[in-house]
Amino acid sequence: MEEELKGLSSSDVAARVARGDVNVDASVKTRSVKQIIASNVCTLFNAINLVLACFVLVTGSYKNMLFMIVIVLNTAIGIIQEIRSKRTTDRLSIIASTKVEVVRDGVRQEIAVDEIVLGDLVVLGRGDQIPSDSTVVHGTCDVNESLLTGESKLVRKEPGSQLMSGSFVNAGTVYAQVTHVGADNYAAKISAEAKEHKAVNSEIMNSLNGIIRFVSIIIFPLGAILFAREYFTGAYIELNQAILSTVAALVGMIPEGLILLTSTVLAVAVVRLSKSKVLVQQLYCIETLARVDTLCLDKTGTITTGKMEVDRVVTLGDCGIDEAHGAFYSIAGADEDPNETAQAIIDYYQDVIPEPGAARVGRKRANGPAQPVKRLGIKRAIPFSSDKKWSGAVFDTGASYAMGAAQFVLGKKYEAVRTQVEELAQNARVMVLARVEGFDGDGKMLGDPQPLALIAIKDQIRPTAEQTIRYFIDQGVDLKVISGDDPRTVSGIAQIVGIPHADSYVDATTLLSDAALENAATCYQVFGRVTPEQKKKLVQSLQAAGHTVAMTGDGVNDVLALKASDCSVAMAAGSDAARNVAQLVLVNNDFASMPKVVAEGRRAINNLQRSASLFLVKTVLSMVLAVCFIVLPWQYPFQPIQMTLISAFTIGLPSFVLALEPNKDRVKGKFLVNVIVRSLPGSITAILAVLGLNIVSYTTLGLDYAQVSTMCVLATAWVGLLLIVRLSFPFTPIRAALIVVVIGGVILGATVFPTLFGIEPFTQPMIVAFAVAALAAVPVFNVLYQAFGSWHAKRQDELV
């Protein structure tokens, strides 16, 4: 044994370093800042707008390049968000310690964690985090593996036992030989998978990208045909005019402001949530959580606080309750280093009455002792041992007691109390108090133990857990509890907080195949003794069944599932790994903050759907008109600067105002479908108005291009106003003020800056034509809006 405890020699260490068997950080690296900037700048979206800007630059009409401001802002926001995400991910580390004690050449020395080599002999004591997977070669200890496995009970480790990196030594000291280093470590594998890049699962983002991809496919062929028709076959249109009108058509097709609006609205939600102690680490997760239909909860840290508390004390036989209280309190208090169970007992009684001579007044628990309890004097204390599973004491009165696991304390007499123990054990940890004759020199019990009382110690449930669970049930969200603890205990706690069908539970150790796991995901509500890999597979199985899944957790054992979920939520008091990989972090560690996040998501999605329809009016209008003016013999009736006027007052300003209003309605339907349905009435009305004005103006009234363009710009703004009015129902003071500002802004641009926006003075024929088009647009728009709205509402009802 002495040879084994000398550790590696210096030459052995040098040889292992040369082979690369060192505990270096070999986890997945995130993209560099340079790569992030390049990926956000060099996009098809930016390339299209840059090409269009270059064409405008050739004409020398610099005012028509103002649309590039929005493009620059879009790119800047994307870069900032991704760099922020990168920095968060780079901080992800499961192994927190930086120094460890090893034995080399027979001498104990302290080295950095990343200097450990394969085969090193490490010395680990109470409170130490295990830096690398190892095997115990000498000594015994109790290890807390809850961060890795979710199992809250301490695990006894003896020579030959395996130690997992990332777990903590709770008691004892051991010498352990390192069996894995670097990327081969258990914790490193979890960390590496957690750091891998994950695509954002956002319906809004996917919809916007789909629109951009569609526009990108048709924009240049359509633009080339339109330009060729105007310049080569049109009625003597100058080159610069042909370029500007073609660019106007193409710019109008791109909803560039919609991406900026989306980022801004979600950024405002982030600020609002921060005031409620919720840290948002990924913008689009707000939207995702509002769409979640399945919520997976980790028991510890989410439903419970992670602490233990006494539930009740039950006396047996003729034992008095005062004797039971005094014995429990005194034995627990005699331990100089109480474990979590003993500490729960101490807290239970200290919260009832202060220690003798103390100045404070303790608060009385609802289920606490009716009378103050005092600690009794102790002649001899028998400390708790994980081997014997009990502790004891000889009091000054001469009475001797033992307290611990009933089977270990009572032995053959356990059958007499089995029924009561098992009843209490459904959702609690149960210990028995027994009177004994005394203890021998080795601390063993003497005589037959006489059971006096049982004490049930349970996980402390968050006061707001039941209310929050009820909220999600009312919203139609399916709840699953996934934990590393005993499934019976988890089921009991789940039933207490009101999770439906919580009595339907399964022990994950019995799920030996992926098929069994997938089947269990839909059949059970409570899962116990689940490994980190199984948690991840459960989430993926639910996703494969078509569910949008959110996962809450606080330990390293939750990291893989958090990463796999559509929306991940961690408690700030949890592990660094869970916090850094999660999209949402509850800073106040209160699960009750979740409804606020859902409410913010609903406000963002519903308002974005309403506002996005304004952008799609311009996109659909520009596409259809571009096709029409390939056939018609006239010049496309807009220039880029005129589209800027329309975008600013009938799209940009109202969309931002409407998108930031309160809105807690449940999210219904698909984002893109909802937006298109709302936009089509305005698009169709505007198309008809523009085509009608062109036909009448050129064939009957004999107006020139500048006059026709002026009427088309104002007619499009008018239709945009009609849509804003409908979207503003019911009216509020801010919505009424918005309509006034929109009208005033368009009039101001047309009258004060006519040259900038290419607005011509109205003649009598122009007044008549515009008035007829504007009046006709009102009933056409309202009929279309009502028809599309009724069809869409009926379709949504059918899909529910």
PDB file of N, CA, C and O in Angstrom, residues 49-105:
ATOM      1  N   ASN A  49     -29.069  44.140 -50.533  1.00  0.00           N
ATOM      2  CA  ASN A  49     -29.238  45.571 -50.272  1.00  0.00           C
ATOM      3  C   ASN A  49     -28.013  46.376 -50.687  1.00  0.00           C
ATOM      4  O   ASN A  49     -28.136  47.515 -51.157  1.00  0.00           O
ATOM      5  N   LEU A  50     -26.823  45.802 -50.527  1.00  0.00           N
ATOM      6  CA  LEU A  50     -25.607  46.496 -50.933  1.00  0.00           C
ATOM      7  C   LEU A  50     -25.559  46.677 -52.450  1.00  0.00           C
ATOM      8  O   LEU A  50     -25.184  47.748 -52.955  1.00  0.00           O
ATOM      9  N   VAL A  51     -25.954  45.655 -53.180  1.00  0.00           N
ATOM     10  CA  VAL A  51     -26.001  45.748 -54.648  1.00  0.00           C
ATOM     11  C   VAL A  51     -26.980  46.834 -55.080  1.00  0.00           C
ATOM     12  O   VAL A  51     -26.690  47.660 -55.963  1.00  0.00           O
ATOM     13  N   LEU A  52     -28.156  46.854 -54.435  1.00  0.00           N
ATOM     14  CA  LEU A  52     -29.155  47.868 -54.767  1.00  0.00           C
ATOM     15  C   LEU A  52     -28.642  49.267 -54.438  1.00  0.00           C
ATOM     16  O   LEU A  52     -28.874  50.224 -55.203  1.00  0.00           O
ATOM     17  N   ALA A  53     -27.931  49.395 -53.321  1.00  0.00           N
ATOM     18  CA  ALA A  53     -27.367  50.694 -52.947  1.00  0.00           C
ATOM     19  C   ALA A  53     -26.323  51.146 -53.969  1.00  0.00           C
ATOM     20  O   ALA A  53     -26.213  52.334 -54.285  1.00  0.00           O
ATOM     21  N   CYS A  54     -25.537  50.210 -54.473  1.00  0.00           N
ATOM     22  CA  CYS A  54     -24.527  50.550 -55.492  1.00  0.00           C
ATOM     23  C   CYS A  54     -25.178  51.055 -56.777  1.00  0.00           C
ATOM     24  O   CYS A  54     -24.692  51.998 -57.413  1.00  0.00           O
ATOM     25  N   PHE A  55     -26.288  50.434 -57.154  1.00  0.00           N
ATOM     26  CA  PHE A  55     -27.005  50.903 -58.339  1.00  0.00           C
ATOM     27  C   PHE A  55     -27.507  52.332 -58.138  1.00  0.00           C
ATOM     28  O   PHE A  55     -27.426  53.171 -59.038  1.00  0.00           O
ATOM     29  N   VAL A  56     -28.029  52.618 -56.947  1.00  0.00           N
ATOM     30  CA  VAL A  56     -28.500  53.972 -56.649  1.00  0.00           C
ATOM     31  C   VAL A  56     -27.327  54.943 -56.652  1.00  0.00           C
ATOM     32  O   VAL A  56     -27.430  56.077 -57.139  1.00  0.00           O
ATOM     33  N   LEU A  57     -26.182  54.506 -56.122  1.00  0.00           N
ATOM     34  CA  LEU A  57     -24.992  55.356 -56.071  1.00  0.00           C
ATOM     35  C   LEU A  57     -24.550  55.776 -57.472  1.00  0.00           C
ATOM     36  O   LEU A  57     -24.111  56.911 -57.681  1.00  0.00           O
ATOM     37  N   VAL A  58     -24.712  54.874 -58.416  1.00  0.00           N
ATOM     38  CA  VAL A  58     -24.341  55.176 -59.808  1.00  0.00           C
ATOM     39  C   VAL A  58     -25.158  56.334 -60.349  1.00  0.00           C
ATOM     40  O   VAL A  58     -24.669  57.163 -61.118  1.00  0.00           O
ATOM     41  N   THR A  59     -26.414  56.439 -59.921  1.00  0.00           N
ATOM     42  CA  THR A  59     -27.286  57.501 -60.428  1.00  0.00           C
ATOM     43  C   THR A  59     -26.969  58.848 -59.790  1.00  0.00           C
ATOM     44  O   THR A  59     -27.398  59.885 -60.293  1.00  0.00           O
ATOM     45  N   GLY A  60     -26.243  58.840 -58.662  1.00  0.00           N
ATOM     46  CA  GLY A  60     -25.928  60.086 -57.969  1.00  0.00           C
ATOM     47  C   GLY A  60     -27.050  60.595 -57.087  1.00  0.00           C
ATOM     48  O   GLY A  60     -26.942  61.660 -56.487  1.00  0.00           O
ATOM     49  N   SER A  61     -28.137  59.838 -56.972  1.00  0.00           N
ATOM     50  CA  SER A  61     -29.279  60.251 -56.140  1.00  0.00           C
ATOM     51  C   SER A  61     -29.099  59.670 -54.741  1.00  0.00           C
ATOM     52  O   SER A  61     -29.720  58.673 -54.367  1.00  0.00           O
ATOM     53  N   TYR A  62     -28.257  60.347 -53.962  1.00  0.00           N
ATOM     54  CA  TYR A  62     -27.866  59.798 -52.658  1.00  0.00           C
ATOM     55  C   TYR A  62     -29.029  59.700 -51.664  1.00  0.00           C
ATOM     56  O   TYR A  62     -29.029  58.855 -50.778  1.00  0.00           O
ATOM     57  N   LYS A  63     -30.023  60.575 -51.816  1.00  0.00           N
ATOM     58  CA  LYS A  63     -31.153  60.546 -50.890  1.00  0.00           C
ATOM     59  C   LYS A  63     -31.901  59.210 -50.957  1.00  0.00           C
ATOM     60  O   LYS A  63     -32.562  58.792 -49.997  1.00  0.00           O
ATOM     61  N   ASN A  64     -31.803  58.537 -52.119  1.00  0.00           N
ATOM     62  CA  ASN A  64     -32.497  57.273 -52.289  1.00  0.00           C
ATOM     63  C   ASN A  64     -31.764  56.093 -51.654  1.00  0.00           C
ATOM     64  O   ASN A  64     -32.195  54.938 -51.798  1.00  0.00           O
ATOM     65  N   MET A  65     -30.647  56.390 -50.948  1.00  0.00           N
ATOM     66  CA  MET A  65     -29.886  55.328 -50.278  1.00  0.00           C
ATOM     67  C   MET A  65     -30.189  55.253 -48.777  1.00  0.00           C
ATOM     68  O   MET A  65     -29.547  54.501 -48.046  1.00  0.00           O
ATOM     69  N   LEU A  66     -31.187  56.011 -48.315  1.00  0.00           N
ATOM     70  CA  LEU A  66     -31.484  56.029 -46.879  1.00  0.00           C
ATOM     71  C   LEU A  66     -31.911  54.669 -46.339  1.00  0.00           C
ATOM     72  O   LEU A  66     -31.809  54.409 -45.137  1.00  0.00           O
ATOM     73  N   PHE A  67     -32.401  53.784 -47.219  1.00  0.00           N
ATOM     74  CA  PHE A  67     -32.834  52.457 -46.740  1.00  0.00           C
ATOM     75  C   PHE A  67     -31.692  51.651 -46.135  1.00  0.00           C
ATOM     76  O   PHE A  67     -31.922  50.693 -45.384  1.00  0.00           O
ATOM     77  N   MET A  68     -30.445  52.026 -46.404  1.00  0.00           N
ATOM     78  CA  MET A  68     -29.301  51.281 -45.884  1.00  0.00           C
ATOM     79  C   MET A  68     -29.094  51.476 -44.375  1.00  0.00           C
ATOM     80  O   MET A  68     -28.423  50.684 -43.726  1.00  0.00           O
ATOM     81  N   ILE A  69     -29.714  52.526 -43.819  1.00  0.00           N
ATOM     82  CA  ILE A  69     -29.581  52.747 -42.369  1.00  0.00           C
ATOM     83  C   ILE A  69     -30.159  51.568 -41.593  1.00  0.00           C
ATOM     84  O   ILE A  69     -29.568  51.076 -40.623  1.00  0.00           O
ATOM     85  N   VAL A  70     -31.315  51.091 -42.038  1.00  0.00           N
ATOM     86  CA  VAL A  70     -31.958  49.955 -41.363  1.00  0.00           C
ATOM     87  C   VAL A  70     -31.105  48.702 -41.493  1.00  0.00           C
ATOM     88  O   VAL A  70     -31.008  47.903 -40.560  1.00  0.00           O
ATOM     89  N   ILE A  71     -30.460  48.544 -42.649  1.00  0.00           N
ATOM     90  CA  ILE A  71     -29.621  47.356 -42.869  1.00  0.00           C
ATOM     91  C   ILE A  71     -28.446  47.349 -41.900  1.00  0.00           C
ATOM     92  O   ILE A  71     -28.093  46.319 -41.322  1.00  0.00           O
ATOM     93  N   VAL A  72     -27.826  48.504 -41.701  1.00  0.00           N
ATOM     94  CA  VAL A  72     -26.693  48.622 -40.777  1.00  0.00           C
ATOM     95  C   VAL A  72     -27.131  48.301 -39.353  1.00  0.00           C
ATOM     96  O   VAL A  72     -26.438  47.576 -38.615  1.00  0.00           O
ATOM     97  N   LEU A  73     -28.302  48.804 -38.948  1.00  0.00           N
ATOM     98  CA  LEU A  73     -28.804  48.535 -37.600  1.00  0.00           C
ATOM     99  C   LEU A  73     -29.100  47.048 -37.409  1.00  0.00           C
ATOM    100  O   LEU A  73     -28.798  46.476 -36.360  1.00  0.00           O
ATOM    101  N   ASN A  74     -29.708  46.420 -38.408  1.00  0.00           N
ATOM    102  CA  ASN A  74     -29.976  44.979 -38.331  1.00  0.00           C
ATOM    103  C   ASN A  74     -28.703  44.186 -38.079  1.00  0.00           C
ATOM    104  O   ASN A  74     -28.636  43.299 -37.225  1.00  0.00           O
ATOM    105  N   THR A  75     -27.664  44.517 -38.860  1.00  0.00           N
ATOM    106  CA  THR A  75     -26.389  43.797 -38.755  1.00  0.00           C
ATOM    107  C   THR A  75     -25.742  44.012 -37.395  1.00  0.00           C
ATOM    108  O   THR A  75     -25.226  43.070 -36.780  1.00  0.00           O
ATOM    109  N   ALA A  76     -25.774  45.244 -36.900  1.00  0.00           N
ATOM    110  CA  ALA A  76     -25.159  45.563 -35.606  1.00  0.00           C
ATOM    111  C   ALA A  76     -25.826  44.796 -34.476  1.00  0.00           C
ATOM    112  O   ALA A  76     -25.149  44.239 -33.595  1.00  0.00           O
ATOM    113  N   ILE A  77     -27.160  44.731 -34.494  1.00  0.00           N
ATOM    114  CA  ILE A  77     -27.883  44.010 -33.439  1.00  0.00           C
ATOM    115  C   ILE A  77     -27.536  42.527 -33.470  1.00  0.00           C
ATOM    116  O   ILE A  77     -27.319  41.892 -32.437  1.00  0.00           O
ATOM    117  N   GLY A  78     -27.465  41.950 -34.660  1.00  0.00           N
ATOM    118  CA  GLY A  78     -27.116  40.536 -34.786  1.00  0.00           C
ATOM    119  C   GLY A  78     -25.734  40.235 -34.235  1.00  0.00           C
ATOM    120  O   GLY A  78     -25.534  39.242 -33.530  1.00  0.00           O
ATOM    121  N   ILE A  79     -24.758  41.097 -34.536  1.00  0.00           N
ATOM    122  CA  ILE A  79     -23.389  40.900 -34.051  1.00  0.00           C
ATOM    123  C   ILE A  79     -23.332  40.994 -32.532  1.00  0.00           C
ATOM    124  O   ILE A  79     -22.719  40.160 -31.852  1.00  0.00           O
ATOM    125  N   ILE A  80     -23.979  42.011 -31.980  1.00  0.00           N
ATOM    126  CA  ILE A  80     -23.958  42.222 -30.532  1.00  0.00           C
ATOM    127  C   ILE A  80     -24.574  41.038 -29.791  1.00  0.00           C
ATOM    128  O   ILE A  80     -24.019  40.548 -28.800  1.00  0.00           O
ATOM    129  N   GLN A  81     -25.718  40.553 -30.284  1.00  0.00           N
ATOM    130  CA  GLN A  81     -26.391  39.437 -29.622  1.00  0.00           C
ATOM    131  C   GLN A  81     -25.545  38.163 -29.648  1.00  0.00           C
ATOM    132  O   GLN A  81     -25.453  37.437 -28.657  1.00  0.00           O
ATOM    133  N   GLU A  82     -24.897  37.890 -30.782  1.00  0.00           N
ATOM    134  CA  GLU A  82     -24.129  36.650 -30.890  1.00  0.00           C
ATOM    135  C   GLU A  82     -22.840  36.713 -30.074  1.00  0.00           C
ATOM    136  O   GLU A  82     -22.419  35.714 -29.480  1.00  0.00           O
ATOM    137  N   ILE A  83     -22.208  37.864 -30.022  1.00  0.00           N
ATOM    138  CA  ILE A  83     -21.005  38.008 -29.195  1.00  0.00           C
ATOM    139  C   ILE A  83     -21.365  37.837 -27.720  1.00  0.00           C
ATOM    140  O   ILE A  83     -20.634  37.202 -26.947  1.00  0.00           O
ATOM    141  N   ARG A  84     -22.514  38.381 -27.335  1.00  0.00           N
ATOM    142  CA  ARG A  84     -22.972  38.230 -25.951  1.00  0.00           C
ATOM    143  C   ARG A  84     -23.219  36.762 -25.626  1.00  0.00           C
ATOM    144  O   ARG A  84     -22.844  36.269 -24.555  1.00  0.00           O
ATOM    145  N   SER A  85     -23.823  36.045 -26.560  1.00  0.00           N
ATOM    146  CA  SER A  85     -24.066  34.616 -26.374  1.00  0.00           C
ATOM    147  C   SER A  85     -22.754  33.842 -26.295  1.00  0.00           C
ATOM    148  O   SER A  85     -22.604  32.921 -25.491  1.00  0.00           O
ATOM    149  N   LYS A  86     -21.789  34.209 -27.130  1.00  0.00           N
ATOM    150  CA  LYS A  86     -20.482  33.539 -27.136  1.00  0.00           C
ATOM    151  C   LYS A  86     -19.792  33.684 -25.775  1.00  0.00           C
ATOM    152  O   LYS A  86     -19.263  32.716 -25.228  1.00  0.00           O
ATOM    153  N   ARG A  87     -19.812  34.892 -25.240  1.00  0.00           N
ATOM    154  CA  ARG A  87     -19.142  35.125 -23.961  1.00  0.00           C
ATOM    155  C   ARG A  87     -19.792  34.329 -22.840  1.00  0.00           C
ATOM    156  O   ARG A  87     -19.115  33.833 -21.934  1.00  0.00           O
ATOM    157  N   THR A  88     -21.117  34.205 -22.893  1.00  0.00           N
ATOM    158  CA  THR A  88     -21.819  33.402 -21.893  1.00  0.00           C
ATOM    159  C   THR A  88     -21.422  31.937 -22.002  1.00  0.00           C
ATOM    160  O   THR A  88     -21.133  31.268 -21.018  1.00  0.00           O
ATOM    161  N   THR A  89     -21.397  31.427 -23.237  1.00  0.00           N
ATOM    162  CA  THR A  89     -21.060  30.019 -23.458  1.00  0.00           C
ATOM    163  C   THR A  89     -19.619  29.720 -23.068  1.00  0.00           C
ATOM    164  O   THR A  89     -19.324  28.671 -22.505  1.00  0.00           O
ATOM    165  N   ASP A  90     -18.712  30.648 -23.352  1.00  0.00           N
ATOM    166  CA  ASP A  90     -17.306  30.436 -23.031  1.00  0.00           C
ATOM    167  C   ASP A  90     -17.067  30.315 -21.528  1.00  0.00           C
ATOM    168  O   ASP A  90     -16.062  29.745 -21.100  1.00  0.00           O
ATOM    169  N   ARG A  91     -17.987  30.852 -20.744  1.00  0.00           N
ATOM    170  CA  ARG A  91     -17.836  30.768 -19.290  1.00  0.00           C
ATOM    171  C   ARG A  91     -18.314  29.423 -18.744  1.00  0.00           C
ATOM    172  O   ARG A  91     -18.169  29.122 -17.566  1.00  0.00           O
ATOM    173  N   LEU A  92     -18.916  28.622 -19.606  1.00  0.00           N
ATOM    174  CA  LEU A  92     -19.458  27.330 -19.184  1.00  0.00           C
ATOM    175  C   LEU A  92     -18.346  26.417 -18.688  1.00  0.00           C
ATOM    176  O   LEU A  92     -17.444  26.057 -19.414  1.00  0.00           O
ATOM    177  N   SER A  93     -18.409  26.055 -17.425  1.00  0.00           N
ATOM    178  CA  SER A  93     -17.403  25.156 -16.870  1.00  0.00           C
ATOM    179  C   SER A  93     -18.005  24.376 -15.716  1.00  0.00           C
ATOM    180  O   SER A  93     -18.535  24.948 -14.782  1.00  0.00           O
ATOM    181  N   ILE A  94     -17.966  23.086 -15.811  1.00  0.00           N
ATOM    182  CA  ILE A  94     -18.503  22.249 -14.747  1.00  0.00           C
ATOM    183  C   ILE A  94     -17.472  22.090 -13.624  1.00  0.00           C
ATOM    184  O   ILE A  94     -17.792  22.077 -12.463  1.00  0.00           O
ATOM    185  N   ILE A  95     -16.230  21.966 -13.984  1.00  0.00           N
ATOM    186  CA  ILE A  95     -15.167  21.864 -12.986  1.00  0.00           C
ATOM    187  C   ILE A  95     -14.750  23.263 -12.575  1.00  0.00           C
ATOM    188  O   ILE A  95     -14.208  24.020 -13.364  1.00  0.00           O
ATOM    189  N   ALA A  96     -15.057  23.624 -11.331  1.00  0.00           N
ATOM    190  CA  ALA A  96     -14.846  24.997 -10.894  1.00  0.00           C
ATOM    191  C   ALA A  96     -13.502  25.207 -10.184  1.00  0.00           C
ATOM    192  O   ALA A  96     -12.961  26.297 -10.177  1.00  0.00           O
ATOM    193  N   SER A  97     -12.974  24.183  -9.551  1.00  0.00           N
ATOM    194  CA  SER A  97     -11.741  24.353  -8.790  1.00  0.00           C
ATOM    195  C   SER A  97     -10.542  24.575  -9.706  1.00  0.00           C
ATOM    196  O   SER A  97     -10.538  24.159 -10.858  1.00  0.00           O
ATOM    197  N   THR A  98      -9.521  25.229  -9.192  1.00  0.00           N
ATOM    198  CA  THR A  98      -8.324  25.525  -9.982  1.00  0.00           C
ATOM    199  C   THR A  98      -7.088  24.807  -9.453  1.00  0.00           C
ATOM    200  O   THR A  98      -6.096  24.690 -10.160  1.00  0.00           O
ATOM    201  N   LYS A  99      -7.123  24.320  -8.201  1.00  0.00           N
ATOM    202  CA  LYS A  99      -5.980  23.651  -7.598  1.00  0.00           C
ATOM    203  C   LYS A  99      -6.406  22.294  -7.046  1.00  0.00           C
ATOM    204  O   LYS A  99      -7.547  22.098  -6.631  1.00  0.00           O
ATOM    205  N   VAL A 100      -5.474  21.359  -7.041  1.00  0.00           N
ATOM    206  CA  VAL A 100      -5.748  20.037  -6.497  1.00  0.00           C
ATOM    207  C   VAL A 100      -4.457  19.483  -5.892  1.00  0.00           C
ATOM    208  O   VAL A 100      -3.361  19.817  -6.348  1.00  0.00           O
ATOM    209  N   GLU A 101      -4.604  18.649  -4.859  1.00  0.00           N
ATOM    210  CA  GLU A 101      -3.438  18.067  -4.205  1.00  0.00           C
ATOM    211  C   GLU A 101      -3.167  16.681  -4.783  1.00  0.00           C
ATOM    212  O   GLU A 101      -4.082  15.858  -4.892  1.00  0.00           O
ATOM    213  N   VAL A 102      -1.916  16.440  -5.178  1.00  0.00           N
ATOM    214  CA  VAL A 102      -1.530  15.141  -5.738  1.00  0.00           C
ATOM    215  C   VAL A 102      -0.297  14.627  -4.986  1.00  0.00           C
ATOM    216  O   VAL A 102       0.385  15.380  -4.275  1.00  0.00           O
ATOM    217  N   VAL A 103      -0.046  13.329  -5.157  1.00  0.00           N
ATOM    218  CA  VAL A 103       1.160  12.725  -4.596  1.00  0.00           C
ATOM    219  C   VAL A 103       2.066  12.330  -5.757  1.00  0.00           C
ATOM    220  O   VAL A 103       1.675  11.539  -6.623  1.00  0.00           O
ATOM    221  N   ARG A 104       3.278  12.904  -5.775  1.00  0.00           N
ATOM    222  CA  ARG A 104       4.264  12.574  -6.802  1.00  0.00           C
ATOM    223  C   ARG A 104       5.622  12.365  -6.131  1.00  0.00           C
ATOM    224  O   ARG A 104       6.006  13.155  -5.256  1.00  0.00           O
ATOM    225  N   ASP A 105       6.281  11.323  -6.521  1.00  0.00           N
ATOM    226  CA  ASP A 105       7.565  10.975  -5.893  1.00  0.00           C
ATOM    227  C   ASP A 105       7.404  10.839  -4.383  1.00  0.00           C
ATOM    228  O   ASP A 105       8.327  11.156  -3.609  1.00  0.00           O
TER     229      ASP A 105
END
